[in-house]
Amino acid sequence: MDTMLAGRFHLDSKKFAVEEVPIPVPGPGEVLIQVKAAGVCLSDVHLLDGSLVPMFATSDTVTVGHEVSGVIHTHGPDLKRGLPVGTRVTLEAGKTCGTCAGCVRHRPCTQMLTAGIDYDGGWAEYVIAREDTLIPIPDSLPFDQAAIIPDAVSTPYAAVVATAGVRAAQSVGVWGVGGVGAHNVRLARLVGAAPIIAVDPLPGARERALAFGADLALDPAAPDFADQVRAATGGRGLDFAFDCAGVPAVRDQAASVLGLGGSLILVGITPRPLTITEGLTFNYLQKQVRGHYGGFPESVSELVQLTAAGRLDLAPSITDHIPLIDAANAVSRLENKIGDPIRLILVP
């Protein structure tokens, strides 16, 4: 067999379809991965609806999917790491362009390419991966859980431990408790944040946030919202507010309940302008706004270690498994929040 199924997005026509395409052949420094699981992310939805435009697209058609796990199937030439065929791996969600020596560890890199957006990703039976993007996973870590680490978990992980640098006993608010926000809550608890306040308009999402470790879950439309935040933080306001929704109104509300020296961390992405309507008190309280994008190269390997050590159980994050051929249905379920999914997994 020399063909496979792949979920392909045509950038010119904005059409998505699961198509039969040739199985790719790995080049120098690359391996062919047999995909076992691939996550469906809101970024994938944004790509397909046109609100996320590839910055460094390498072709006019791309295989979607940046949350991928599988096994090494075929070696390309000139490999350096020597990972054998059959090794279980998850893939970092992006790679550097490779034009500058050693830039794989630079943060940020203006030429960071994202799998499934700028180059072919893992909504397929097989995918090509550069060997430096492979993270071996233990036999004890299921493929579906390993697949979501490179974005759904590593993005909020890097936001919490690196961009924000949350310390024990600092107060944290998380707006939007979906695929990324739910893990933001869990990771904030892992580092000892207290209290953790989850904010979401959906009752089911608020219940999930409490199950995932939030101390309080609030409806952003509650008339006494700000009073509840102040009461929960002893009148101080939040040390950190994480916007995991990418919604301008969320950012404005989150900034308004920050305390002295508090920071708004922009985890969710949106093409819409950032606006802060707060006036003098933003300056007086020395508040900050920090941009954040994705995980860092070390995030995935650290999270694999944490799951292997039993510090993080990702089983509750897997909402459903869907055949690859039904990828469009999975996108619709996530886009319309059918069943309030955390992560849907495509299985070739």
mmCIF file of C-alpha atoms in Angstrom:
data_model
loop_
_atom_site.group_PDB
_atom_site.id
_atom_site.type_symbol
_atom_site.label_atom_id
_atom_site.label_comp_id
_atom_site.label_asym_id
_atom_site.label_seq_id
_atom_site.Cartn_x
_atom_site.Cartn_y
_atom_site.Cartn_z
ATOM 1 C CA MET A 1 0.000 0.000 0.000
ATOM 2 C CA ASP A 2 1.452 3.377 -0.994
ATOM 3 C CA THR A 3 -1.484 5.652 -0.141
ATOM 4 C CA MET A 4 -3.146 6.748 3.080
ATOM 5 C CA LEU A 5 -6.050 8.815 4.383
ATOM 6 C CA ALA A 6 -5.318 12.386 5.501
ATOM 7 C CA GLY A 7 -7.428 15.343 6.607
ATOM 8 C CA ARG A 8 -6.443 17.997 4.073
ATOM 9 C CA PHE A 9 -7.212 21.714 4.160
ATOM 10 C CA HIS A 10 -6.990 23.612 0.870
ATOM 11 C CA LEU A 11 -5.831 27.132 1.711
ATOM 12 C CA ASP A 12 -7.056 28.691 -1.532
ATOM 13 C CA SER A 13 -10.609 27.305 -1.536
ATOM 14 C CA LYS A 14 -10.882 27.005 2.279
ATOM 15 C CA LYS A 15 -12.206 23.461 1.842
ATOM 16 C CA PHE A 16 -11.468 20.564 4.178
ATOM 17 C CA ALA A 17 -11.780 16.887 3.278
ATOM 18 C CA VAL A 18 -10.363 13.519 4.283
ATOM 19 C CA GLU A 19 -8.582 12.422 1.111
ATOM 20 C CA GLU A 20 -6.426 9.586 -0.140
ATOM 21 C CA VAL A 21 -2.865 10.800 -0.672
ATOM 22 C CA PRO A 22 0.556 9.196 -1.142
ATOM 23 C CA ILE A 23 2.351 8.048 2.002
ATOM 24 C CA PRO A 24 5.225 10.535 2.426
ATOM 25 C CA VAL A 25 8.854 9.449 2.332
ATOM 26 C CA PRO A 26 11.198 10.706 5.068
ATOM 27 C CA GLY A 27 14.167 12.788 3.984
ATOM 28 C CA PRO A 28 17.492 13.413 5.736
ATOM 29 C CA GLY A 29 17.042 13.817 9.486
ATOM 30 C CA GLU A 30 13.401 12.723 9.290
ATOM 31 C CA VAL A 31 11.342 9.676 10.243
ATOM 32 C CA LEU A 32 7.944 8.391 9.172
ATOM 33 C CA ILE A 33 5.525 8.074 12.092
ATOM 34 C CA GLN A 34 2.561 5.707 12.057
ATOM 35 C CA VAL A 35 -0.087 7.822 13.774
ATOM 36 C CA LYS A 36 -1.964 6.218 16.651
ATOM 37 C CA ALA A 37 -3.847 9.253 17.990
ATOM 38 C CA ALA A 38 -4.344 12.901 17.022
ATOM 39 C CA GLY A 39 -6.069 15.600 19.056
ATOM 40 C CA VAL A 40 -8.662 18.038 17.739
ATOM 41 C CA CYS A 41 -7.831 21.543 18.951
ATOM 42 C CA LEU A 42 -9.685 24.840 18.744
ATOM 43 C CA SER A 43 -6.754 26.129 16.688
ATOM 44 C CA ASP A 44 -7.683 23.510 14.082
ATOM 45 C CA VAL A 45 -11.224 24.888 14.069
ATOM 46 C CA HIS A 46 -9.874 28.421 13.664
ATOM 47 C CA LEU A 47 -7.712 27.283 10.736
ATOM 48 C CA LEU A 48 -10.689 25.730 8.968
ATOM 49 C CA ASP A 49 -13.005 28.696 9.583
ATOM 50 C CA GLY A 50 -10.415 31.148 8.285
ATOM 51 C CA SER A 51 -9.777 33.076 11.502
ATOM 52 C CA LEU A 52 -6.275 31.571 11.823
ATOM 53 C CA VAL A 53 -4.112 32.234 8.778
ATOM 54 C CA PRO A 54 -0.798 30.350 8.348
ATOM 55 C CA MET A 55 2.144 32.750 8.552
ATOM 56 C CA PHE A 56 4.744 30.452 6.976
ATOM 57 C CA ALA A 57 2.735 27.975 4.889
ATOM 58 C CA THR A 58 4.983 25.681 2.862
ATOM 59 C CA SER A 59 2.273 24.689 0.333
ATOM 60 C CA ASP A 60 -1.286 25.565 -0.683
ATOM 61 C CA THR A 61 -2.686 22.402 0.924
ATOM 62 C CA VAL A 62 -1.886 21.157 4.402
ATOM 63 C CA THR A 63 -2.681 18.072 6.458
ATOM 64 C CA VAL A 64 -4.241 19.403 9.661
ATOM 65 C CA GLY A 65 -3.293 18.354 13.207
ATOM 66 C CA HIS A 66 -0.567 19.379 15.661
ATOM 67 C CA GLU A 67 -1.315 17.030 18.563
ATOM 68 C CA VAL A 68 0.082 13.677 17.466
ATOM 69 C CA SER A 69 1.418 10.443 18.925
ATOM 70 C CA GLY A 70 2.427 7.183 17.292
ATOM 71 C CA VAL A 71 5.344 4.883 16.605
ATOM 72 C CA ILE A 72 8.416 5.265 14.428
ATOM 73 C CA HIS A 73 7.684 3.325 11.242
ATOM 74 C CA THR A 74 10.537 4.159 8.833
ATOM 75 C CA HIS A 75 13.889 5.890 9.153
ATOM 76 C CA GLY A 76 15.105 8.507 6.740
ATOM 77 C CA PRO A 77 18.840 8.935 6.025
ATOM 78 C CA ASP A 78 21.370 10.783 8.187
ATOM 79 C CA LEU A 79 19.687 10.296 11.550
ATOM 80 C CA LYS A 80 21.632 11.253 14.662
ATOM 81 C CA ARG A 81 19.529 10.143 17.639
ATOM 82 C CA GLY A 82 19.201 6.475 16.766
ATOM 83 C CA LEU A 83 15.652 5.951 18.028
ATOM 84 C CA PRO A 84 14.700 2.489 16.712
ATOM 85 C CA VAL A 85 11.705 1.585 14.587
ATOM 86 C CA GLY A 86 8.744 0.877 16.867
ATOM 87 C CA THR A 87 9.658 3.543 19.440
ATOM 88 C CA ARG A 88 6.531 5.108 20.938
ATOM 89 C CA VAL A 89 6.650 8.907 20.578
ATOM 90 C CA THR A 90 4.720 12.114 20.774
ATOM 91 C CA LEU A 91 5.616 15.015 18.504
ATOM 92 C CA GLU A 92 6.370 18.602 19.429
ATOM 93 C CA ALA A 93 3.687 20.809 17.895
ATOM 94 C CA GLY A 94 6.126 22.921 15.914
ATOM 95 C CA LYS A 95 9.616 23.183 14.546
ATOM 96 C CA THR A 96 12.031 25.963 13.699
ATOM 97 C CA CYS A 97 12.647 26.803 10.090
ATOM 98 C CA GLY A 98 16.198 25.478 10.375
ATOM 99 C CA THR A 99 17.776 28.449 8.631
ATOM 100 C CA CYS A 100 19.763 29.595 11.650
ATOM 101 C CA ALA A 101 22.155 27.243 13.392
ATOM 102 C CA GLY A 102 21.040 26.104 16.817
ATOM 103 C CA CYS A 103 17.829 28.146 16.848
ATOM 104 C CA VAL A 104 15.784 25.168 18.050
ATOM 105 C CA ARG A 105 16.180 26.503 21.595
ATOM 106 C CA HIS A 106 15.523 30.150 20.852
ATOM 107 C CA ARG A 107 12.348 31.628 22.332
ATOM 108 C CA PRO A 108 10.557 33.176 20.635
ATOM 109 C CA CYS A 109 11.593 32.333 17.076
ATOM 110 C CA THR A 110 10.023 34.478 14.370
ATOM 111 C CA GLN A 111 10.262 31.521 11.995
ATOM 112 C CA MET A 112 8.646 28.891 14.236
ATOM 113 C CA LEU A 113 6.511 26.662 12.011
ATOM 114 C CA THR A 114 3.412 24.987 13.422
ATOM 115 C CA ALA A 115 2.463 21.429 12.453
ATOM 116 C CA GLY A 116 -0.901 21.134 10.763
ATOM 117 C CA ILE A 117 -0.883 24.844 9.936
ATOM 118 C CA ASP A 118 2.398 25.738 8.219
ATOM 119 C CA TYR A 119 3.374 22.186 7.258
ATOM 120 C CA ASP A 120 1.706 18.766 7.194
ATOM 121 C CA GLY A 121 0.453 17.551 10.547
ATOM 122 C CA GLY A 122 -0.986 14.368 11.977
ATOM 123 C CA TRP A 123 -4.626 14.005 10.941
ATOM 124 C CA ALA A 124 -3.408 11.120 8.827
ATOM 125 C CA GLU A 125 -2.368 7.506 8.951
ATOM 126 C CA TYR A 126 1.291 8.515 8.658
ATOM 127 C CA VAL A 127 3.201 11.748 9.176
ATOM 128 C CA ILE A 128 6.768 12.908 8.576
ATOM 129 C CA ALA A 129 8.578 14.289 11.635
ATOM 130 C CA ARG A 130 12.013 15.807 12.036
ATOM 131 C CA GLU A 131 13.875 13.644 14.540
ATOM 132 C CA ASP A 132 14.582 16.540 16.908
ATOM 133 C CA THR A 133 10.812 16.984 17.417
ATOM 134 C CA LEU A 134 10.293 13.441 18.720
ATOM 135 C CA ILE A 135 9.696 12.832 22.427
ATOM 136 C CA PRO A 136 9.768 9.139 23.451
ATOM 137 C CA ILE A 137 6.896 8.097 25.695
ATOM 138 C CA PRO A 138 6.739 5.198 28.146
ATOM 139 C CA ASP A 139 4.550 2.149 27.588
ATOM 140 C CA SER A 140 2.445 3.263 30.551
ATOM 141 C CA LEU A 141 1.329 6.459 28.782
ATOM 142 C CA PRO A 142 -1.597 5.786 26.385
ATOM 143 C CA PHE A 143 -1.329 7.251 22.898
ATOM 144 C CA ASP A 144 -4.449 9.402 23.282
ATOM 145 C CA GLN A 145 -3.117 11.091 26.410
ATOM 146 C CA ALA A 146 0.354 11.494 24.908
ATOM 147 C CA ALA A 147 -1.105 13.127 21.797
ATOM 148 C CA ILE A 148 -2.625 16.076 23.650
ATOM 149 C CA ILE A 149 0.496 16.940 25.639
ATOM 150 C CA PRO A 150 2.199 18.988 22.865
ATOM 151 C CA ASP A 151 -0.494 21.683 22.896
ATOM 152 C CA ALA A 152 -3.538 21.239 25.138
ATOM 153 C CA VAL A 153 -1.251 20.577 28.099
ATOM 154 C CA SER A 154 2.103 22.128 27.173
ATOM 155 C CA THR A 155 0.615 25.502 26.209
ATOM 156 C CA PRO A 156 -0.913 26.215 29.638
ATOM 157 C CA TYR A 157 2.045 24.493 31.331
ATOM 158 C CA ALA A 158 4.492 26.938 29.753
ATOM 159 C CA ALA A 159 2.103 29.801 30.485
ATOM 160 C CA VAL A 160 1.913 28.871 34.170
ATOM 161 C CA VAL A 161 5.526 27.936 34.920
ATOM 162 C CA ALA A 162 7.428 30.161 32.471
ATOM 163 C CA THR A 163 5.477 33.151 31.129
ATOM 164 C CA ALA A 164 3.727 33.792 34.458
ATOM 165 C CA GLY A 165 6.085 31.976 36.822
ATOM 166 C CA VAL A 166 3.298 31.174 39.267
ATOM 167 C CA ARG A 167 4.503 30.410 42.787
ATOM 168 C CA ALA A 168 2.779 28.565 45.608
ATOM 169 C CA ALA A 169 -0.019 30.500 47.338
ATOM 170 C CA GLN A 170 -0.393 33.028 44.514
ATOM 171 C CA SER A 171 -3.952 33.602 43.315
ATOM 172 C CA VAL A 172 -4.924 32.587 39.795
ATOM 173 C CA GLY A 173 -7.983 33.138 37.622
ATOM 174 C CA VAL A 174 -8.616 31.085 34.474
ATOM 175 C CA TRP A 175 -11.109 32.371 31.904
ATOM 176 C CA GLY A 176 -12.455 29.708 29.524
ATOM 177 C CA VAL A 177 -12.286 26.156 30.861
ATOM 178 C CA GLY A 178 -12.172 24.244 27.595
ATOM 179 C CA GLY A 179 -9.358 22.093 26.236
ATOM 180 C CA VAL A 180 -6.577 24.493 27.244
ATOM 181 C CA GLY A 181 -8.239 26.182 30.216
ATOM 182 C CA ALA A 182 -9.106 22.926 31.961
ATOM 183 C CA HIS A 183 -5.431 21.998 31.952
ATOM 184 C CA ASN A 184 -4.483 25.511 33.031
ATOM 185 C CA VAL A 185 -6.538 24.899 36.175
ATOM 186 C CA ARG A 186 -4.878 21.541 36.825
ATOM 187 C CA LEU A 187 -1.373 22.875 36.288
ATOM 188 C CA ALA A 188 -1.954 25.917 38.465
ATOM 189 C CA ARG A 189 -2.972 23.542 41.238
ATOM 190 C CA LEU A 190 0.082 21.367 40.538
ATOM 191 C CA VAL A 191 2.405 24.307 41.279
ATOM 192 C CA GLY A 192 0.470 25.263 44.424
ATOM 193 C CA ALA A 193 -1.565 28.288 43.324
ATOM 194 C CA ALA A 194 -4.281 29.314 45.799
ATOM 195 C CA PRO A 195 -6.999 30.237 45.356
ATOM 196 C CA ILE A 196 -7.735 29.132 41.800
ATOM 197 C CA ILE A 197 -10.836 30.777 40.319
ATOM 198 C CA ALA A 198 -12.289 29.358 37.110
ATOM 199 C CA VAL A 199 -14.523 31.563 34.968
ATOM 200 C CA ASP A 200 -16.832 30.194 32.269
ATOM 201 C CA PRO A 201 -20.402 30.904 31.121
ATOM 202 C CA LEU A 202 -21.177 27.184 30.743
ATOM 203 C CA PRO A 203 -22.375 25.419 33.912
ATOM 204 C CA GLY A 204 -20.832 22.133 32.750
ATOM 205 C CA ALA A 205 -17.460 23.776 32.253
ATOM 206 C CA ARG A 206 -17.633 25.288 35.737
ATOM 207 C CA GLU A 207 -18.416 21.887 37.242
ATOM 208 C CA ARG A 208 -15.476 20.391 35.354
ATOM 209 C CA ALA A 209 -13.190 23.151 36.624
ATOM 210 C CA LEU A 210 -14.063 22.279 40.201
ATOM 211 C CA ALA A 211 -13.375 18.602 39.497
ATOM 212 C CA PHE A 212 -10.020 19.590 37.976
ATOM 213 C CA GLY A 213 -8.940 21.509 41.068
ATOM 214 C CA ALA A 214 -10.448 24.992 41.011
ATOM 215 C CA ASP A 215 -11.415 26.391 44.400
ATOM 216 C CA LEU A 216 -14.219 28.492 42.961
ATOM 217 C CA ALA A 217 -16.034 28.540 39.612
ATOM 218 C CA LEU A 218 -17.840 31.708 38.552
ATOM 219 C CA ASP A 219 -20.198 32.806 35.797
ATOM 220 C CA PRO A 220 -18.623 35.894 34.184
ATOM 221 C CA ALA A 221 -22.102 37.430 33.822
ATOM 222 C CA ALA A 222 -22.835 37.257 37.563
ATOM 223 C CA PRO A 223 -23.720 40.770 38.802
ATOM 224 C CA ASP A 224 -21.481 40.351 41.840
ATOM 225 C CA PHE A 225 -18.601 38.794 39.888
ATOM 226 C CA ALA A 226 -15.932 41.292 40.975
ATOM 227 C CA ASP A 227 -17.111 41.121 44.581
ATOM 228 C CA GLN A 228 -16.767 37.323 44.567
ATOM 229 C CA VAL A 229 -13.207 37.555 43.236
ATOM 230 C CA ARG A 230 -12.266 40.108 45.870
ATOM 231 C CA ALA A 231 -13.814 37.985 48.626
ATOM 232 C CA ALA A 232 -11.987 34.851 47.458
ATOM 233 C CA THR A 233 -8.639 36.666 47.379
ATOM 234 C CA GLY A 234 -9.003 38.444 50.710
ATOM 235 C CA GLY A 235 -9.634 41.747 48.967
ATOM 236 C CA ARG A 236 -6.286 41.700 47.130
ATOM 237 C CA GLY A 237 -7.389 40.732 43.631
ATOM 238 C CA LEU A 238 -5.677 38.180 41.404
ATOM 239 C CA ASP A 239 -1.950 37.750 41.018
ATOM 240 C CA PHE A 240 -2.464 36.189 37.585
ATOM 241 C CA ALA A 241 -5.400 36.078 35.183
ATOM 242 C CA PHE A 242 -5.130 33.610 32.297
ATOM 243 C CA ASP A 243 -7.267 34.306 29.235
ATOM 244 C CA CYS A 244 -7.694 30.872 27.653
ATOM 245 C CA ALA A 245 -10.656 31.974 25.531
ATOM 246 C CA GLY A 246 -9.069 34.585 23.279
ATOM 247 C CA VAL A 247 -12.046 36.916 23.676
ATOM 248 C CA PRO A 248 -11.648 40.716 24.035
ATOM 249 C CA ALA A 249 -14.412 40.983 26.664
ATOM 250 C CA VAL A 250 -12.672 38.295 28.717
ATOM 251 C CA ARG A 251 -9.397 40.189 28.664
ATOM 252 C CA ASP A 252 -11.045 43.385 29.800
ATOM 253 C CA GLN A 253 -12.865 41.661 32.662
ATOM 254 C CA ALA A 254 -9.777 39.714 33.718
ATOM 255 C CA ALA A 255 -7.607 42.829 33.814
ATOM 256 C CA SER A 256 -10.154 44.607 35.978
ATOM 257 C CA VAL A 257 -9.848 42.107 38.863
ATOM 258 C CA LEU A 258 -6.042 41.957 38.982
ATOM 259 C CA GLY A 259 -4.407 43.059 42.207
ATOM 260 C CA LEU A 260 -1.238 45.044 42.838
ATOM 261 C CA GLY A 261 1.409 43.965 40.304
ATOM 262 C CA GLY A 262 -0.976 41.422 38.792
ATOM 263 C CA SER A 263 -0.504 40.100 35.273
ATOM 264 C CA LEU A 264 -2.930 39.211 32.508
ATOM 265 C CA ILE A 265 -1.535 36.257 30.526
ATOM 266 C CA LEU A 266 -2.856 35.996 26.965
ATOM 267 C CA VAL A 267 -3.018 32.250 26.307
ATOM 268 C CA GLY A 268 -5.989 32.127 23.949
ATOM 269 C CA ILE A 269 -5.432 33.578 20.473
ATOM 270 C CA THR A 270 -7.587 35.962 18.483
ATOM 271 C CA PRO A 271 -6.988 38.277 15.513
ATOM 272 C CA ARG A 272 -9.076 40.958 17.219
ATOM 273 C CA PRO A 273 -7.353 43.936 18.889
ATOM 274 C CA LEU A 274 -6.406 43.898 22.546
ATOM 275 C CA THR A 275 -8.272 46.592 24.458
ATOM 276 C CA ILE A 276 -8.050 47.463 28.140
ATOM 277 C CA THR A 277 -10.725 49.978 29.174
ATOM 278 C CA GLU A 278 -9.464 50.371 32.736
ATOM 279 C CA GLY A 279 -7.922 53.783 33.346
ATOM 280 C CA LEU A 280 -5.668 55.145 36.059
ATOM 281 C CA THR A 281 -5.964 52.149 38.372
ATOM 282 C CA PHE A 282 -4.189 49.965 35.788
ATOM 283 C CA ASN A 283 -1.158 52.232 36.157
ATOM 284 C CA TYR A 284 -1.553 52.805 39.870
ATOM 285 C CA LEU A 285 -1.672 49.071 40.639
ATOM 286 C CA GLN A 286 1.232 48.420 38.227
ATOM 287 C CA LYS A 287 -0.639 45.777 36.291
ATOM 288 C CA GLN A 288 0.910 43.983 33.314
ATOM 289 C CA VAL A 289 -0.160 42.211 30.128
ATOM 290 C CA ARG A 290 1.995 39.336 28.838
ATOM 291 C CA GLY A 291 1.605 37.571 25.524
ATOM 292 C CA HIS A 292 1.991 33.814 25.351
ATOM 293 C CA TYR A 293 2.066 31.353 22.464
ATOM 294 C CA GLY A 294 2.238 27.564 22.640
ATOM 295 C CA GLY A 295 4.664 25.501 24.681
ATOM 296 C CA PHE A 296 8.441 25.596 24.840
ATOM 297 C CA PRO A 297 10.679 22.787 23.517
ATOM 298 C CA GLU A 298 11.297 21.433 27.011
ATOM 299 C CA SER A 299 7.615 21.573 28.002
ATOM 300 C CA VAL A 300 6.615 18.325 26.298
ATOM 301 C CA SER A 301 9.432 16.220 27.727
ATOM 302 C CA GLU A 302 8.839 17.627 31.226
ATOM 303 C CA LEU A 303 5.119 16.832 30.997
ATOM 304 C CA VAL A 304 5.849 13.293 29.810
ATOM 305 C CA GLN A 305 8.014 12.887 32.934
ATOM 306 C CA LEU A 306 5.249 14.275 35.151
ATOM 307 C CA THR A 307 2.616 11.925 33.732
ATOM 308 C CA ALA A 308 4.974 8.950 33.950
ATOM 309 C CA ALA A 309 5.646 9.814 37.604
ATOM 310 C CA GLY A 310 1.932 9.930 38.365
ATOM 311 C CA ARG A 311 1.840 13.659 39.062
ATOM 312 C CA LEU A 312 -0.611 14.312 36.226
ATOM 313 C CA ASP A 313 -3.434 12.017 35.110
ATOM 314 C CA LEU A 314 -4.704 13.024 31.669
ATOM 315 C CA ALA A 315 -7.325 10.288 31.326
ATOM 316 C CA PRO A 316 -10.176 12.637 32.366
ATOM 317 C CA SER A 317 -9.179 14.974 29.521
ATOM 318 C CA ILE A 318 -10.122 12.519 26.768
ATOM 319 C CA THR A 319 -13.769 13.113 25.858
ATOM 320 C CA ASP A 320 -14.167 10.724 22.915
ATOM 321 C CA HIS A 321 -12.392 8.779 20.177
ATOM 322 C CA ILE A 322 -13.483 9.401 16.564
ATOM 323 C CA PRO A 323 -12.358 7.632 13.371
ATOM 324 C CA LEU A 324 -10.119 9.765 11.161
ATOM 325 C CA ILE A 325 -12.607 9.482 8.306
ATOM 326 C CA ASP A 326 -15.087 11.430 10.477
ATOM 327 C CA ALA A 327 -12.710 14.320 11.196
ATOM 328 C CA ALA A 328 -15.191 16.915 9.909
ATOM 329 C CA ASN A 329 -17.729 15.688 12.440
ATOM 330 C CA ALA A 330 -15.160 16.038 15.215
ATOM 331 C CA VAL A 331 -14.504 19.635 14.150
ATOM 332 C CA SER A 332 -18.231 20.367 14.235
ATOM 333 C CA ARG A 333 -18.573 18.848 17.704
ATOM 334 C CA LEU A 334 -15.773 20.994 19.064
ATOM 335 C CA GLU A 335 -16.854 24.168 17.278
ATOM 336 C CA ASN A 336 -20.421 23.853 18.566
ATOM 337 C CA LYS A 337 -19.369 22.503 21.992
ATOM 338 C CA ILE A 338 -21.525 19.408 21.509
ATOM 339 C CA GLY A 339 -21.078 17.378 24.679
ATOM 340 C CA ASP A 340 -18.813 20.107 26.104
ATOM 341 C CA PRO A 341 -15.617 18.321 25.000
ATOM 342 C CA ILE A 342 -12.187 18.775 26.525
ATOM 343 C CA ARG A 343 -10.299 16.835 23.855
ATOM 344 C CA LEU A 344 -11.608 14.735 20.997
ATOM 345 C CA ILE A 345 -9.139 12.194 19.597
ATOM 346 C CA LEU A 346 -8.950 11.112 15.966
ATOM 347 C CA VAL A 347 -7.908 7.501 15.474
ATOM 348 C CA PRO A 348 -6.641 6.394 12.024
#
